[in-house]
PDB file of C-alpha atoms and ligand atoms in Angstrom:
ATOM      1  CA  UNK A 676      -4.339   6.034 -21.103  1.00 81.00           C
ATOM      2  CA  UNK A 677      -3.199   2.980 -19.118  1.00 87.00           C
ATOM      3  CA  UNK A 678       0.030   1.362 -20.307  1.00 93.00           C
ATOM      4  CA  UNK A 679      -1.910  -1.914 -20.033  1.00 96.00           C
ATOM      5  CA  UNK A 680      -4.325  -1.032 -22.849  1.00 95.00           C
ATOM      6  CA  UNK A 681      -3.874  -3.469 -25.721  1.00 96.00           C
ATOM      7  CA  UNK A 682      -1.567  -5.788 -23.711  1.00 97.00           C
ATOM      8  CA  UNK A 683      -2.046  -9.522 -24.305  1.00 98.00           C
ATOM      9  CA  UNK A 684      -3.211 -11.715 -21.418  1.00 98.00           C
ATOM     10  CA  UNK A 685      -4.104 -15.379 -20.856  1.00 98.00           C
ATOM     11  CA  UNK A 686      -7.317 -16.426 -19.135  1.00 98.00           C
ATOM     12  CA  UNK A 687      -6.607 -19.703 -17.324  1.00 98.00           C
ATOM     13  CA  UNK A 688      -7.698 -21.631 -14.272  1.00 98.00           C
ATOM     14  CA  UNK A 689      -6.330 -24.111 -11.780  1.00 98.00           C
ATOM     15  CA  UNK A 690      -9.220 -26.388 -10.759  1.00 98.00           C
ATOM     16  CA  UNK A 691     -11.592 -23.507 -11.393  1.00 98.00           C
ATOM     17  CA  UNK A 692      -9.483 -20.978  -9.423  1.00 98.00           C
ATOM     18  CA  UNK A 693      -9.722 -18.133 -11.962  1.00 98.00           C
ATOM     19  CA  UNK A 694      -6.306 -16.889 -13.104  1.00 98.00           C
ATOM     20  CA  UNK A 695      -5.227 -14.173 -15.545  1.00 98.00           C
ATOM     21  CA  UNK A 696      -1.570 -14.295 -16.637  1.00 98.00           C
ATOM     22  CA  UNK A 697       0.064 -11.071 -17.840  1.00 98.00           C
ATOM     23  CA  UNK A 698       3.646 -10.926 -19.165  1.00 98.00           C
ATOM     24  CA  UNK A 699       5.254  -7.546 -18.446  1.00 98.00           C
ATOM     25  CA  UNK A 700       8.874  -8.643 -18.896  1.00 97.00           C
ATOM     26  CA  UNK A 701      10.967  -6.150 -20.833  1.00 96.00           C
ATOM     27  CA  UNK A 702       8.766  -3.301 -19.618  1.00 97.00           C
ATOM     28  CA  UNK A 703       8.724  -1.019 -16.576  1.00 96.00           C
ATOM     29  CA  UNK A 704       4.919  -1.233 -16.454  1.00 97.00           C
ATOM     30  CA  UNK A 705       3.393  -1.763 -13.008  1.00 97.00           C
ATOM     31  CA  UNK A 706      -0.235  -2.604 -12.274  1.00 98.00           C
ATOM     32  CA  UNK A 707      -2.125  -0.410  -9.793  1.00 97.00           C
ATOM     33  CA  UNK A 708      -4.745  -1.820  -7.405  1.00 98.00           C
ATOM     34  CA  UNK A 709      -7.397   0.088  -9.347  1.00 96.00           C
ATOM     35  CA  UNK A 710      -6.212  -1.381 -12.673  1.00 97.00           C
ATOM     36  CA  UNK A 711      -6.258  -4.885 -11.171  1.00 98.00           C
ATOM     37  CA  UNK A 712      -9.831  -4.383  -9.966  1.00 98.00           C
ATOM     38  CA  UNK A 713     -10.838  -3.035 -13.394  1.00 97.00           C
ATOM     39  CA  UNK A 714      -9.351  -6.106 -15.117  1.00 98.00           C
ATOM     40  CA  UNK A 715     -11.123  -8.479 -12.707  1.00 98.00           C
ATOM     41  CA  UNK A 716     -14.435  -6.712 -13.319  1.00 97.00           C
ATOM     42  CA  UNK A 717     -14.256  -7.079 -17.098  1.00 96.00           C
ATOM     43  CA  UNK A 718     -16.143 -10.071 -18.583  1.00 96.00           C
ATOM     44  CA  UNK A 719     -13.161 -11.087 -20.742  1.00 96.00           C
ATOM     45  CA  UNK A 720     -10.672 -11.108 -17.854  1.00 98.00           C
ATOM     46  CA  UNK A 721     -12.393 -12.152 -14.600  1.00 98.00           C
ATOM     47  CA  UNK A 722      -9.903 -13.471 -12.044  1.00 98.00           C
ATOM     48  CA  UNK A 723      -9.427 -14.519  -8.453  1.00 98.00           C
ATOM     49  CA  UNK A 724      -5.716 -13.850  -8.918  1.00 98.00           C
ATOM     50  CA  UNK A 725      -3.725 -11.867 -11.488  1.00 98.00           C
ATOM     51  CA  UNK A 726      -0.259 -13.388 -12.046  1.00 98.00           C
ATOM     52  CA  UNK A 727       2.154 -10.800 -13.442  1.00 98.00           C
ATOM     53  CA  UNK A 728       5.431 -12.017 -14.974  1.00 98.00           C
ATOM     54  CA  UNK A 729       8.230  -9.474 -14.487  1.00 98.00           C
ATOM     55  CA  UNK A 730      11.950  -9.588 -15.306  1.00 97.00           C
ATOM     56  CA  UNK A 731      13.904 -11.510 -12.621  1.00 96.00           C
ATOM     57  CA  UNK A 732      15.164  -9.347  -9.754  1.00 95.00           C
ATOM     58  CA  UNK A 733      18.001 -11.617  -8.658  1.00 89.00           C
ATOM     59  CA  UNK A 734      20.389 -14.193 -10.100  1.00 91.00           C
ATOM     60  CA  UNK A 735      19.262 -17.718 -10.871  1.00 92.00           C
ATOM     61  CA  UNK A 736      15.604 -16.861 -11.426  1.00 96.00           C
ATOM     62  CA  UNK A 737      13.667 -17.144 -14.662  1.00 96.00           C
ATOM     63  CA  UNK A 738      11.225 -14.406 -13.668  1.00 97.00           C
ATOM     64  CA  UNK A 739       9.741 -12.451 -10.762  1.00 98.00           C
ATOM     65  CA  UNK A 740       6.031 -13.192 -10.297  1.00 98.00           C
ATOM     66  CA  UNK A 741       3.750 -10.629  -8.677  1.00 98.00           C
ATOM     67  CA  UNK A 742       0.442 -12.008  -7.337  1.00 98.00           C
ATOM     68  CA  UNK A 743      -2.614  -9.760  -7.015  1.00 98.00           C
ATOM     69  CA  UNK A 744      -6.046 -10.671  -5.657  1.00 98.00           C
ATOM     70  CA  UNK A 745      -9.169  -9.348  -7.351  1.00 98.00           C
ATOM     71  CA  UNK A 746      -9.609  -6.761  -4.573  1.00 98.00           C
ATOM     72  CA  UNK A 747      -6.309  -5.233  -5.718  1.00 98.00           C
ATOM     73  CA  UNK A 748      -4.262  -6.547  -2.778  1.00 98.00           C
ATOM     74  CA  UNK A 749      -0.908  -8.291  -3.187  1.00 98.00           C
ATOM     75  CA  UNK A 750      -0.275 -11.873  -2.031  1.00 98.00           C
ATOM     76  CA  UNK A 751       2.910 -13.791  -1.305  1.00 96.00           C
ATOM     77  CA  UNK A 752       1.774 -17.142  -2.654  1.00 96.00           C
ATOM     78  CA  UNK A 753      -0.677 -18.663  -5.134  1.00 97.00           C
ATOM     79  CA  UNK A 754      -0.273 -22.356  -5.867  1.00 98.00           C
ATOM     80  CA  UNK A 755      -2.851 -22.540  -8.639  1.00 98.00           C
ATOM     81  CA  UNK A 756      -1.603 -19.336 -10.214  1.00 98.00           C
ATOM     82  CA  UNK A 757       1.991 -20.527 -10.142  1.00 98.00           C
ATOM     83  CA  UNK A 758       1.052 -23.646 -12.109  1.00 98.00           C
ATOM     84  CA  UNK A 759      -0.622 -21.414 -14.711  1.00 98.00           C
ATOM     85  CA  UNK A 760       2.489 -19.203 -14.904  1.00 98.00           C
ATOM     86  CA  UNK A 761       4.636 -22.324 -15.333  1.00 97.00           C
ATOM     87  CA  UNK A 762       2.406 -23.446 -18.219  1.00 97.00           C
ATOM     88  CA  UNK A 763       2.765 -20.032 -19.878  1.00 97.00           C
ATOM     89  CA  UNK A 764       6.557 -19.954 -19.494  1.00 96.00           C
ATOM     90  CA  UNK A 765       6.956 -23.563 -20.692  1.00 95.00           C
ATOM     91  CA  UNK A 766       4.254 -23.920 -23.333  1.00 94.00           C
ATOM     92  CA  UNK A 767       2.701 -20.623 -24.551  1.00 94.00           C
ATOM     93  CA  UNK A 768       4.813 -19.614 -27.589  1.00 91.00           C
ATOM     94  CA  UNK A 769       4.568 -15.795 -27.205  1.00 93.00           C
ATOM     95  CA  UNK A 770       5.646 -16.122 -23.541  1.00 94.00           C
ATOM     96  CA  UNK A 771       7.946 -19.159 -23.636  1.00 91.00           C
ATOM     97  CA  UNK A 772       9.699 -17.802 -26.736  1.00 86.00           C
ATOM     98  CA  UNK A 773       9.245 -21.239 -28.203  1.00 78.00           C
ATOM     99  CA  UNK A 774      11.839 -22.643 -25.775  1.00 77.00           C
ATOM    100  CA  UNK A 775      10.646 -26.037 -24.576  1.00 76.00           C
ATOM    101  CA  UNK A 776      11.135 -25.854 -20.790  1.00 85.00           C
ATOM    102  CA  UNK A 777      10.138 -28.296 -18.056  1.00 91.00           C
ATOM    103  CA  UNK A 778      11.783 -26.742 -14.963  1.00 95.00           C
ATOM    104  CA  UNK A 779      11.546 -23.136 -13.758  1.00 97.00           C
ATOM    105  CA  UNK A 780      12.835 -21.004 -10.860  1.00 97.00           C
ATOM    106  CA  UNK A 781      10.352 -18.280 -10.002  1.00 97.00           C
ATOM    107  CA  UNK A 782      10.848 -15.440  -7.535  1.00 97.00           C
ATOM    108  CA  UNK A 783       7.909 -14.149  -5.504  1.00 96.00           C
ATOM    109  CA  UNK A 784       7.677 -11.595  -2.696  1.00 93.00           C
ATOM    110  CA  UNK A 785       7.774 -14.576  -0.312  1.00 91.00           C
ATOM    111  CA  UNK A 786      10.905 -16.133  -1.821  1.00 93.00           C
ATOM    112  CA  UNK A 787      12.121 -18.396  -4.653  1.00 95.00           C
ATOM    113  CA  UNK A 788       9.892 -21.232  -5.843  1.00 96.00           C
ATOM    114  CA  UNK A 789      10.554 -24.017  -8.344  1.00 97.00           C
ATOM    115  CA  UNK A 790       8.083 -25.527 -10.805  1.00 98.00           C
ATOM    116  CA  UNK A 791       8.193 -28.631 -12.994  1.00 97.00           C
ATOM    117  CA  UNK A 792       6.067 -29.638 -15.984  1.00 96.00           C
ATOM    118  CA  UNK A 793       4.688 -33.181 -15.557  1.00 96.00           C
ATOM    119  CA  UNK A 794       2.852 -33.070 -18.869  1.00 92.00           C
ATOM    120  CA  UNK A 795       1.280 -30.381 -21.036  1.00 91.00           C
ATOM    121  CA  UNK A 796      -1.475 -29.716 -18.466  1.00 95.00           C
ATOM    122  CA  UNK A 797      -0.053 -30.918 -15.160  1.00 97.00           C
ATOM    123  CA  UNK A 798       2.577 -29.135 -13.067  1.00 98.00           C
ATOM    124  CA  UNK A 799       4.298 -29.436  -9.701  1.00 98.00           C
ATOM    125  CA  UNK A 800       5.197 -26.337  -7.665  1.00 98.00           C
ATOM    126  CA  UNK A 801       7.583 -26.372  -4.698  1.00 98.00           C
ATOM    127  CA  UNK A 802       5.760 -23.941  -2.392  1.00 98.00           C
ATOM    128  CA  UNK A 803       8.672 -23.755   0.035  1.00 97.00           C
ATOM    129  CA  UNK A 804       8.595 -24.523   3.755  1.00 98.00           C
ATOM    130  CA  UNK A 805       5.600 -23.608   5.949  1.00 98.00           C
ATOM    131  CA  UNK A 806       6.141 -21.275   8.902  1.00 98.00           C
ATOM    132  CA  UNK A 807       4.376 -21.701  12.237  1.00 98.00           C
ATOM    133  CA  UNK A 808       5.640 -19.045  14.654  1.00 98.00           C
ATOM    134  CA  UNK A 809       2.832 -16.665  15.598  1.00 98.00           C
ATOM    135  CA  UNK A 810       4.910 -13.687  14.370  1.00 98.00           C
ATOM    136  CA  UNK A 811       5.398 -15.379  10.978  1.00 98.00           C
ATOM    137  CA  UNK A 812       1.720 -16.104  10.307  1.00 98.00           C
ATOM    138  CA  UNK A 813       1.395 -13.216  11.403  1.00 98.00           C
ATOM    139  CA  UNK A 814      -0.886 -13.088  14.434  1.00 97.00           C
ATOM    140  CA  UNK A 815      -1.555 -10.055  16.612  1.00 96.00           C
ATOM    141  CA  UNK A 816      -1.199 -12.040  19.862  1.00 94.00           C
ATOM    142  CA  UNK A 817       1.460 -14.545  20.935  1.00 95.00           C
ATOM    143  CA  UNK A 818       0.457 -18.192  20.668  1.00 94.00           C
ATOM    144  CA  UNK A 819       3.128 -20.740  21.662  1.00 94.00           C
ATOM    145  CA  UNK A 820       1.403 -23.511  19.716  1.00 97.00           C
ATOM    146  CA  UNK A 821      -0.218 -22.304  16.475  1.00 97.00           C
ATOM    147  CA  UNK A 822      -1.780 -25.718  15.894  1.00 97.00           C
ATOM    148  CA  UNK A 823      -4.578 -24.246  18.018  1.00 95.00           C
ATOM    149  CA  UNK A 824      -5.272 -20.535  18.143  1.00 94.00           C
ATOM    150  CA  UNK A 825      -8.055 -19.014  20.225  1.00 86.00           C
ATOM    151  CA  UNK A 826     -10.526 -17.936  17.589  1.00 84.00           C
ATOM    152  CA  UNK A 827     -14.122 -18.825  16.955  1.00 70.00           C
ATOM    153  CA  UNK A 828     -16.247 -18.330  13.926  1.00 61.00           C
ATOM    154  CA  UNK A 829     -18.901 -16.386  15.770  1.00 62.00           C
ATOM    155  CA  UNK A 830     -21.738 -16.963  18.272  1.00 58.00           C
ATOM    156  CA  UNK A 831     -23.701 -19.273  16.001  1.00 55.00           C
ATOM    157  CA  UNK A 832     -20.926 -21.593  14.918  1.00 57.00           C
ATOM    158  CA  UNK A 833     -18.820 -21.336  18.040  1.00 56.00           C
ATOM    159  CA  UNK A 834     -19.707 -24.803  19.426  1.00 57.00           C
ATOM    160  CA  UNK A 835     -17.894 -26.525  16.553  1.00 64.00           C
ATOM    161  CA  UNK A 836     -15.950 -23.852  14.708  1.00 74.00           C
ATOM    162  CA  UNK A 837     -13.106 -22.784  16.974  1.00 81.00           C
ATOM    163  CA  UNK A 838      -9.415 -23.267  17.622  1.00 90.00           C
ATOM    164  CA  UNK A 839      -8.117 -23.360  14.042  1.00 95.00           C
ATOM    165  CA  UNK A 840      -4.526 -24.060  13.091  1.00 97.00           C
ATOM    166  CA  UNK A 841      -2.506 -21.161  11.697  1.00 98.00           C
ATOM    167  CA  UNK A 842       0.076 -21.704   8.934  1.00 98.00           C
ATOM    168  CA  UNK A 843       2.043 -19.360   6.687  1.00 98.00           C
ATOM    169  CA  UNK A 844       2.694 -20.747   3.182  1.00 98.00           C
ATOM    170  CA  UNK A 845       4.051 -17.446   1.953  1.00 98.00           C
ATOM    171  CA  UNK A 846       0.599 -16.171   2.815  1.00 98.00           C
ATOM    172  CA  UNK A 847      -1.485 -16.438   6.007  1.00 98.00           C
ATOM    173  CA  UNK A 848      -3.934 -19.321   6.563  1.00 98.00           C
ATOM    174  CA  UNK A 849      -6.351 -20.361   9.304  1.00 97.00           C
ATOM    175  CA  UNK A 850      -7.611 -23.957   8.993  1.00 97.00           C
ATOM    176  CA  UNK A 851     -10.722 -25.075  10.940  1.00 95.00           C
ATOM    177  CA  UNK A 852     -11.132 -28.857  11.186  1.00 96.00           C
ATOM    178  CA  UNK A 853     -14.787 -29.973  11.059  1.00 95.00           C
ATOM    179  CA  UNK A 854     -16.694 -33.265  10.909  1.00 94.00           C
ATOM    180  CA  UNK A 855     -19.058 -32.133   8.166  1.00 93.00           C
ATOM    181  CA  UNK A 856     -17.884 -29.551   5.635  1.00 94.00           C
ATOM    182  CA  UNK A 857     -21.411 -28.939   4.362  1.00 92.00           C
ATOM    183  CA  UNK A 858     -22.824 -28.078   7.780  1.00 91.00           C
ATOM    184  CA  UNK A 859     -21.165 -24.638   7.845  1.00 90.00           C
ATOM    185  CA  UNK A 860     -21.842 -21.472   5.862  1.00 90.00           C
ATOM    186  CA  UNK A 861     -18.321 -20.348   4.993  1.00 93.00           C
ATOM    187  CA  UNK A 862     -19.694 -17.488   2.882  1.00 93.00           C
ATOM    188  CA  UNK A 863     -21.234 -16.019   6.015  1.00 90.00           C
ATOM    189  CA  UNK A 864     -18.337 -16.126   8.466  1.00 88.00           C
ATOM    190  CA  UNK A 865     -15.448 -16.193   5.975  1.00 93.00           C
ATOM    191  CA  UNK A 866     -15.306 -12.387   5.540  1.00 93.00           C
ATOM    192  CA  UNK A 867     -15.603 -11.848   9.301  1.00 91.00           C
ATOM    193  CA  UNK A 868     -12.630 -14.082   9.978  1.00 93.00           C
ATOM    194  CA  UNK A 869     -10.622 -12.897   6.953  1.00 96.00           C
ATOM    195  CA  UNK A 870     -10.676  -9.431   8.526  1.00 95.00           C
ATOM    196  CA  UNK A 871     -10.495 -10.492  12.198  1.00 93.00           C
ATOM    197  CA  UNK A 872      -8.081  -8.242  14.163  1.00 93.00           C
ATOM    198  CA  UNK A 873      -6.073 -11.312  15.224  1.00 94.00           C
ATOM    199  CA  UNK A 874      -4.769 -11.325  11.609  1.00 97.00           C
ATOM    200  CA  UNK A 875      -2.841  -8.057  11.034  1.00 98.00           C
ATOM    201  CA  UNK A 876      -2.419  -8.994   7.335  1.00 98.00           C
ATOM    202  CA  UNK A 877      -5.890 -10.614   7.115  1.00 98.00           C
ATOM    203  CA  UNK A 878      -5.992 -14.381   6.371  1.00 98.00           C
ATOM    204  CA  UNK A 879      -7.248 -17.102   4.049  1.00 98.00           C
ATOM    205  CA  UNK A 880      -9.930 -19.098   5.919  1.00 97.00           C
ATOM    206  CA  UNK A 881     -10.374 -22.834   5.284  1.00 97.00           C
ATOM    207  CA  UNK A 882     -12.750 -25.547   6.462  1.00 97.00           C
ATOM    208  CA  UNK A 883     -11.118 -28.986   6.364  1.00 98.00           C
ATOM    209  CA  UNK A 884     -12.795 -32.389   6.773  1.00 98.00           C
ATOM    210  CA  UNK A 885     -10.305 -35.243   7.141  1.00 98.00           C
ATOM    211  CA  UNK A 886     -11.731 -38.249   5.285  1.00 98.00           C
ATOM    212  CA  UNK A 887      -8.751 -40.561   5.835  1.00 98.00           C
ATOM    213  CA  UNK A 888      -5.010 -40.330   6.651  1.00 98.00           C
ATOM    214  CA  UNK A 889      -4.454 -39.566   2.953  1.00 98.00           C
ATOM    215  CA  UNK A 890      -7.516 -37.513   1.984  1.00 98.00           C
ATOM    216  CA  UNK A 891      -8.872 -34.109   3.026  1.00 98.00           C
ATOM    217  CA  UNK A 892     -11.961 -32.254   1.787  1.00 98.00           C
ATOM    218  CA  UNK A 893     -11.455 -28.487   1.771  1.00 98.00           C
ATOM    219  CA  UNK A 894     -13.445 -25.298   1.199  1.00 98.00           C
ATOM    220  CA  UNK A 895     -11.740 -21.909   1.208  1.00 98.00           C
ATOM    221  CA  UNK A 896     -12.690 -18.283   1.723  1.00 98.00           C
ATOM    222  CA  UNK A 897      -9.695 -16.550   0.180  1.00 98.00           C
ATOM    223  CA  UNK A 898      -8.192 -13.339   1.498  1.00 98.00           C
ATOM    224  CA  UNK A 899      -8.866 -10.658  -1.084  1.00 98.00           C
ATOM    225  CA  UNK A 900     -10.930 -12.904  -3.349  1.00 98.00           C
ATOM    226  CA  UNK A 901     -13.690 -14.634  -1.359  1.00 98.00           C
ATOM    227  CA  UNK A 902     -15.019 -18.142  -2.027  1.00 98.00           C
ATOM    228  CA  UNK A 903     -13.012 -19.820  -4.801  1.00 98.00           C
ATOM    229  CA  UNK A 904     -13.273 -23.207  -6.511  1.00 98.00           C
ATOM    230  CA  UNK A 905      -9.773 -24.092  -5.349  1.00 98.00           C
ATOM    231  CA  UNK A 906      -6.863 -22.605  -3.411  1.00 98.00           C
ATOM    232  CA  UNK A 907      -3.460 -24.221  -3.788  1.00 98.00           C
ATOM    233  CA  UNK A 908      -1.689 -22.598  -0.847  1.00 98.00           C
ATOM    234  CA  UNK A 909      -4.687 -23.430   1.374  1.00 98.00           C
ATOM    235  CA  UNK A 910      -4.465 -27.066   0.273  1.00 98.00           C
ATOM    236  CA  UNK A 911      -0.809 -27.016   1.367  1.00 98.00           C
ATOM    237  CA  UNK A 912      -1.693 -25.315   4.667  1.00 98.00           C
ATOM    238  CA  UNK A 913      -4.461 -27.855   5.347  1.00 98.00           C
ATOM    239  CA  UNK A 914      -2.186 -30.866   4.778  1.00 98.00           C
ATOM    240  CA  UNK A 915       0.533 -29.422   6.983  1.00 98.00           C
ATOM    241  CA  UNK A 916      -1.967 -28.502   9.722  1.00 98.00           C
ATOM    242  CA  UNK A 917      -3.567 -31.972   9.552  1.00 98.00           C
ATOM    243  CA  UNK A 918      -0.183 -33.695   9.720  1.00 98.00           C
ATOM    244  CA  UNK A 919       0.837 -31.575  12.725  1.00 98.00           C
ATOM    245  CA  UNK A 920      -2.338 -32.742  14.504  1.00 98.00           C
ATOM    246  CA  UNK A 921      -1.613 -36.344  13.451  1.00 98.00           C
ATOM    247  CA  UNK A 922      -4.855 -36.521  11.434  1.00 98.00           C
ATOM    248  CA  UNK A 923      -2.876 -37.446   8.278  1.00 98.00           C
ATOM    249  CA  UNK A 924       0.601 -38.369   7.172  1.00 98.00           C
ATOM    250  CA  UNK A 925       2.826 -35.987   5.196  1.00 98.00           C
ATOM    251  CA  UNK A 926       1.119 -36.767   1.863  1.00 98.00           C
ATOM    252  CA  UNK A 927      -2.527 -36.447   0.922  1.00 98.00           C
ATOM    253  CA  UNK A 928      -4.996 -35.695  -1.840  1.00 98.00           C
ATOM    254  CA  UNK A 929      -6.891 -32.504  -1.067  1.00 98.00           C
ATOM    255  CA  UNK A 930     -10.360 -32.410  -2.667  1.00 98.00           C
ATOM    256  CA  UNK A 931     -11.659 -28.900  -3.320  1.00 98.00           C
ATOM    257  CA  UNK A 932     -14.933 -27.921  -5.015  1.00 98.00           C
ATOM    258  CA  UNK A 933     -13.005 -27.594  -8.301  1.00 98.00           C
ATOM    259  CA  UNK A 934     -11.104 -30.888  -8.020  1.00 98.00           C
ATOM    260  CA  UNK A 935      -8.128 -32.641  -6.441  1.00 98.00           C
ATOM    261  CA  UNK A 936      -4.596 -31.488  -5.643  1.00 98.00           C
ATOM    262  CA  UNK A 937      -1.792 -33.824  -4.573  1.00 98.00           C
ATOM    263  CA  UNK A 938       0.245 -32.427  -1.689  1.00 98.00           C
ATOM    264  CA  UNK A 939       3.496 -33.732  -0.197  1.00 98.00           C
ATOM    265  CA  UNK A 940       5.189 -32.200   2.855  1.00 98.00           C
ATOM    266  CA  UNK A 941       8.746 -33.363   2.240  1.00 98.00           C
ATOM    267  CA  UNK A 942      10.579 -34.502   5.382  1.00 98.00           C
ATOM    268  CA  UNK A 943      14.119 -33.727   4.137  1.00 98.00           C
ATOM    269  CA  UNK A 944      13.718 -29.947   3.836  1.00 97.00           C
ATOM    270  CA  UNK A 945      10.141 -29.343   5.048  1.00 98.00           C
ATOM    271  CA  UNK A 946       9.168 -28.042   1.593  1.00 98.00           C
ATOM    272  CA  UNK A 947       5.585 -28.562   0.437  1.00 98.00           C
ATOM    273  CA  UNK A 948       5.086 -29.838  -3.132  1.00 98.00           C
ATOM    274  CA  UNK A 949       1.776 -29.169  -4.882  1.00 98.00           C
ATOM    275  CA  UNK A 950       0.804 -31.061  -8.054  1.00 98.00           C
ATOM    276  CA  UNK A 951      -2.290 -30.421 -10.132  1.00 98.00           C
ATOM    277  CA  UNK A 952      -3.763 -29.485 -13.494  1.00 98.00           C
ATOM    278  CA  UNK A 953      -3.981 -26.211 -15.353  1.00 98.00           C
ATOM    279  CA  UNK A 954      -6.446 -25.166 -18.042  1.00 98.00           C
ATOM    280  CA  UNK A 955      -5.810 -22.553 -20.740  1.00 98.00           C
ATOM    281  CA  UNK A 956      -9.182 -21.035 -21.652  1.00 98.00           C
ATOM    282  CA  UNK A 957      -8.488 -18.115 -24.014  1.00 98.00           C
ATOM    283  CA  UNK A 958      -6.191 -15.223 -24.748  1.00 98.00           C
ATOM    284  CA  UNK A 959      -7.178 -11.657 -25.472  1.00 98.00           C
ATOM    285  CA  UNK A 960      -5.924  -8.083 -25.195  1.00 98.00           C
ATOM    286  CA  UNK A 961      -7.083  -5.498 -22.642  1.00 97.00           C
ATOM    287  CA  UNK A 962      -9.448  -2.992 -24.260  1.00 93.00           C
ATOM    288  CA  UNK A 963      -8.407   0.587 -23.441  1.00 86.00           C
ATOM    289  CA  UNK A 964     -11.865   1.399 -22.129  1.00 87.00           C
ATOM    290  CA  UNK A 965     -11.638  -0.835 -19.078  1.00 88.00           C
ATOM    291  CA  UNK A 966      -9.006   1.406 -17.491  1.00 88.00           C
ATOM    292  CA  UNK A 967     -10.977   4.624 -17.794  1.00 84.00           C
ATOM    293  CA  UNK A 968     -11.080   5.990 -14.289  1.00 72.00           C
ATOM    294  CA  UNK A 969      -8.505   3.529 -12.935  1.00 70.00           C
ATOM    295  CA  UNK A 970      -5.368   5.363 -11.737  1.00 56.00           C
TER     296      UNK A 970
HETATM  297  N1  API B 167      -5.885 -15.169  -1.727  1.00 63.69           N
HETATM  298  C1  API B 167      -4.520 -15.591  -1.410  1.00 63.69           C
HETATM  299  C2  API B 167      -3.642 -15.651  -2.678  1.00 63.69           C
HETATM  300  C3  API B 167      -4.088 -16.714  -3.657  1.00 63.69           C
HETATM  301  C4  API B 167      -4.131 -18.069  -3.053  1.00 63.69           C
HETATM  302  C5  API B 167      -4.780 -19.150  -3.902  1.00 63.69           C
HETATM  303  N2  API B 167      -5.525 -18.746  -5.053  1.00 63.69           N
HETATM  304  C6  API B 167      -3.785 -20.236  -4.228  1.00 63.69           C
HETATM  305  O1  API B 167      -3.974 -20.958  -5.220  1.00 63.69           O
HETATM  306  O2  API B 167      -2.834 -20.426  -3.416  1.00 63.69           O
HETATM  307  C7  API B 167      -3.894 -14.587  -0.439  1.00 63.69           C
HETATM  308  O3  API B 167      -4.240 -13.397  -0.488  1.00 63.69           O
HETATM  309  O4  API B 167      -3.031 -15.009   0.338  1.00 63.69           O
END
């Protein structure tokens, strides 16, 4: 019997990016890849990312947050999921303990993040500083300037889909800049590029159309989750990549299929701040049956 059977979870979303929040503080329970896939497959708990709240591992943190994709893989960053975790820790009585919070320090495998409540459904997450060295993305081959890496989407799209920018936001991103977002079938070449050998850890694949110096349209094929309605870390990567190519300034609204995120790439410390909404949909408990057969 899985230790997760009967555990309470929250079904949330960040601009339609499907999130399940699970509080495992005070326990030694860990979630296996198979259990994560079983949760994602169940109609009451479908997710793009599972956000697991664990006891803090170091001083000064409110919690350690583990991020899992619905293929069972771990991720180092999830902007939409972090906003949902912040809502749970600030607002959801069983998780917040009824303490009214508006500022959190959250550890992830990629480092310490901070989050602030703007209002009951809107949060800001400091996603930390982007990294650009080819070894930090990571890339298999050395590229001195990761604003342009030699990669094309495939024989059909090659004439316009090539030379993306690579950015690490705690997780790996490749951002292709295009003139017309709707002219490309991301569902077709997204999985090919996600798993391209140039990305030893795979990558999140984005198409970005710059509408103005302060507005970007974005579609994302997420590593370990596929096409999603929104991807917070990709929105951060797209703004940073656009600013590095001088397409935009250091602040923009990023419009995803699920809605808009406000992104600021702060000059003082190079941190990227992501602000957007969260939605709490329902809570439930995991039925024991969904873990039958999951290790
Ligand atoms: N699929 C991503 C993690 C979730 C990113 C996205 N949902 C976000 O809001 O940042 C990865 O494996 O790096």
